[in-house]
């Protein structure tokens, strides 16, 4: 986990994907 700036971004993207995947 060396991407400190991508950490929050990845989390947000994963959340969106999870929501879309649930639909």
XYZ file of C-alpha atoms in Angstrom, residues 4-15:
12
model
C -1.433 7.159 -0.323
C -3.260 9.329 -2.859
C -4.887 6.380 -4.603
C -6.009 4.898 -1.298
C -9.121 7.115 -0.935
C -9.745 7.099 -4.674
C -9.694 3.303 -4.883
C -12.028 3.091 -1.910
C -14.542 5.413 -3.551
C -14.341 3.594 -6.876
C -14.753 0.233 -5.156
C -17.787 1.565 -3.320
